Amino acid sequence: RAKIKTWASPNQKIKLVIDTEQDISIVRMENGFQTADEIAALDRLYEKEATSGFLWDLTAVEILDFDNIERDANYRIDRVLNNYQKTAGKRKRTAGVFSGNPGRMEQAIHQTLAVYRSKTESIEFEVFTDIGEAMTWINEEKDCLAACGN
C-alpha cells in the first residue's frame, strides 16, 4: 500500500498530499477554489486515510469569502463530526499557514478556529506564517510520544 497518496479537486485549486507513514495530510489551496472543492477534499481526507496531523497551506490564497467565514466553518466541522465520527477522532493537531493578506487571513483563520474549538475539544489548532514551524508543531506531540515510549 502506498505511503504517500495525492488527490486534486476537479478545478485543481485544492491539492492533497496524504502521508500515512508520517501520519499527516497537507491541503494546499489556491485562489479560485470553490466550496464544492473544499467539501470534496474533506470527504477524501476523512473517508479513508484520516491522519492525526493536518496542515492547511493557504500561502497561495489571498482572496476568501470573508463575509461567510463563520457559516462555512460551521458547515465544514458539522459535516466532519456528523459524517466521519470514527476517522475524525484520529485527528489531533491542525495547523493553518498563510502569508498573503495577513490581517484579513489571520482574522479569517482565527474565526474558523473559534468555531472548531466550540464544537470539539479533541483537536488542537494553531496558526502560522511559516510552513516549517507548522510542521514542527504538528510533529511535536508524536515526537514526545515516541521518546516517552507511548
Short mmCIF file of C-alpha atoms in Angstrom, two decimals:
data_model
loop_
_atom_site.label_atom_id
_atom_site.label_comp_id
_atom_site.label_asym_id
_atom_site.label_seq_id
_atom_site.Cartn_x
_atom_site.Cartn_y
_atom_site.Cartn_z
CA ARG A 1 0.00 0.00 0.00
CA ALA A 2 1.38 3.41 -0.98
CA LYS A 3 2.58 5.55 1.91
CA ILE A 4 2.04 8.84 0.07
CA LYS A 5 -1.17 9.49 -1.82
CA THR A 6 -2.20 12.55 -3.77
CA TRP A 7 -5.53 13.97 -4.88
CA ALA A 8 -6.69 17.16 -6.61
CA SER A 9 -10.08 18.82 -6.73
CA PRO A 10 -11.85 18.96 -10.11
CA ASN A 11 -10.62 22.51 -10.80
CA GLN A 12 -7.12 21.74 -9.42
CA LYS A 13 -7.35 24.56 -6.85
CA ILE A 14 -7.10 22.21 -3.87
CA LYS A 15 -4.45 19.51 -3.74
CA LEU A 16 -3.93 16.89 -1.05
CA VAL A 17 -0.83 15.00 -0.05
CA ILE A 18 -1.59 12.23 2.42
CA ASP A 19 1.47 10.69 4.05
CA THR A 20 0.29 7.66 6.03
CA GLU A 21 3.78 6.83 7.27
CA GLN A 22 4.27 10.30 8.80
CA ASP A 23 0.56 10.41 9.76
CA ILE A 24 -0.02 13.85 8.21
CA SER A 25 -2.21 15.31 5.49
CA ILE A 26 -1.27 18.51 3.68
CA VAL A 27 -4.01 20.51 1.99
CA ARG A 28 -2.72 23.10 -0.49
CA MET A 29 -5.26 25.68 -1.59
CA GLU A 30 -5.06 28.31 -4.32
CA ASN A 31 -7.14 31.35 -5.24
CA GLY A 32 -10.28 30.34 -7.09
CA PHE A 33 -11.22 27.27 -5.04
CA GLN A 34 -14.93 26.67 -4.64
CA THR A 35 -16.93 25.38 -1.66
CA ALA A 36 -17.61 22.17 -3.59
CA ASP A 37 -13.84 21.65 -3.86
CA GLU A 38 -13.45 22.09 -0.10
CA ILE A 39 -16.22 19.56 0.57
CA ALA A 40 -14.70 17.06 -1.87
CA ALA A 41 -11.32 17.50 -0.17
CA LEU A 42 -12.79 16.99 3.31
CA ASP A 43 -14.62 13.89 2.15
CA ARG A 44 -11.42 12.49 0.61
CA LEU A 45 -9.44 13.23 3.77
CA TYR A 46 -11.88 11.58 6.15
CA GLU A 47 -13.29 8.69 4.10
CA LYS A 48 -10.18 6.54 4.05
CA GLU A 49 -6.87 7.94 5.27
CA ALA A 50 -7.60 10.30 8.13
CA THR A 51 -4.32 11.28 9.73
CA SER A 52 -3.64 12.75 13.16
CA GLY A 53 -1.92 15.83 11.70
CA PHE A 54 -3.40 18.25 9.17
CA LEU A 55 -1.66 21.21 7.59
CA TRP A 56 -3.85 23.66 5.66
CA ASP A 57 -1.46 25.51 3.35
CA LEU A 58 -3.17 28.79 2.48
CA THR A 59 0.03 30.56 1.41
CA ALA A 60 -1.25 30.80 -2.20
CA VAL A 61 -4.64 32.19 -1.14
CA GLU A 62 -5.20 35.92 -1.00
CA ILE A 63 -8.94 36.05 -1.56
CA LEU A 64 -11.55 34.46 0.67
CA ASP A 65 -15.28 34.94 1.14
CA PHE A 66 -14.65 36.89 4.33
CA ASP A 67 -18.37 37.57 4.84
CA ASN A 68 -19.22 33.88 5.29
CA ILE A 69 -16.29 32.55 7.33
CA GLU A 70 -18.37 31.53 10.35
CA ARG A 71 -21.15 29.95 8.30
CA ASP A 72 -18.68 27.96 6.18
CA ALA A 73 -16.65 26.85 9.22
CA ASN A 74 -19.80 25.62 10.96
CA TYR A 75 -20.80 23.67 7.86
CA ARG A 76 -17.37 22.05 7.49
CA ILE A 77 -16.93 20.99 11.12
CA ASP A 78 -20.53 19.75 11.39
CA ARG A 79 -20.06 17.70 8.22
CA VAL A 80 -16.88 16.11 9.55
CA LEU A 81 -18.24 15.42 13.04
CA ASN A 82 -21.58 14.07 11.78
CA ASN A 83 -20.39 12.04 8.78
CA TYR A 84 -16.96 10.84 9.85
CA GLN A 85 -17.09 10.22 13.60
CA LYS A 86 -14.68 7.26 13.53
CA THR A 87 -11.98 8.87 11.43
CA ALA A 88 -12.46 12.38 12.84
CA GLY A 89 -11.45 11.06 16.26
CA LYS A 90 -7.98 10.29 14.94
CA ARG A 91 -7.28 13.95 14.15
CA LYS A 92 -5.20 15.60 16.88
CA ARG A 93 -3.39 18.67 15.54
CA THR A 94 -4.27 21.04 12.73
CA ALA A 95 -2.16 23.96 11.54
CA GLY A 96 -3.26 26.75 9.24
CA VAL A 97 -0.48 28.53 7.32
CA PHE A 98 -0.97 31.79 5.44
CA SER A 99 1.21 34.53 4.02
CA GLY A 100 -0.88 36.75 1.72
CA ASN A 101 -3.27 39.42 3.01
CA PRO A 102 -2.05 38.78 6.58
CA GLY A 103 -4.53 40.89 8.52
CA ARG A 104 -7.67 39.53 6.88
CA MET A 105 -6.38 35.97 6.51
CA GLU A 106 -5.32 35.72 10.14
CA GLN A 107 -8.69 37.08 11.23
CA ALA A 108 -10.50 34.56 8.99
CA ILE A 109 -8.43 31.63 10.27
CA HIS A 110 -8.98 32.67 13.89
CA GLN A 111 -12.74 32.90 13.26
CA THR A 112 -12.67 29.41 11.78
CA LEU A 113 -10.68 28.06 14.71
CA ALA A 114 -13.10 29.62 17.20
CA VAL A 115 -15.95 27.71 15.55
CA TYR A 116 -13.97 24.45 15.55
CA ARG A 117 -12.98 24.85 19.20
CA SER A 118 -16.60 25.49 20.17
CA LYS A 119 -17.59 22.12 18.67
CA THR A 120 -14.68 19.83 19.61
CA GLU A 121 -12.00 19.99 22.25
CA SER A 122 -10.08 16.97 21.00
CA ILE A 123 -8.34 18.80 18.13
CA GLU A 124 -5.60 21.36 18.70
CA PHE A 125 -5.44 24.26 16.22
CA GLU A 126 -2.68 26.77 15.64
CA VAL A 127 -2.00 29.44 13.03
CA PHE A 128 1.40 30.02 11.42
CA THR A 129 3.05 32.08 8.70
CA ASP A 130 5.86 29.55 8.19
CA ILE A 131 5.24 26.00 6.91
CA GLY A 132 8.35 24.62 8.63
CA GLU A 133 7.21 25.93 12.01
CA ALA A 134 3.75 24.47 11.41
CA MET A 135 5.19 21.04 10.55
CA THR A 136 7.40 21.11 13.63
CA TRP A 137 4.41 21.92 15.83
CA ILE A 138 2.26 19.17 14.26
CA ASN A 139 5.02 16.60 14.84
CA GLU A 140 5.90 17.70 18.42
CA GLU A 141 3.26 15.51 20.04
CA LYS A 142 4.26 12.46 18.00
CA ASP A 143 7.95 13.06 18.80
CA CYS A 144 7.15 13.28 22.52
CA LEU A 145 5.07 10.11 22.45
CA ALA A 146 7.85 8.22 20.67
CA ALA A 147 10.52 9.49 23.08
CA CYS A 148 8.35 8.68 26.11
CA GLY A 149 7.73 5.16 24.83
CA ASN A 150 3.95 5.51 24.43
#
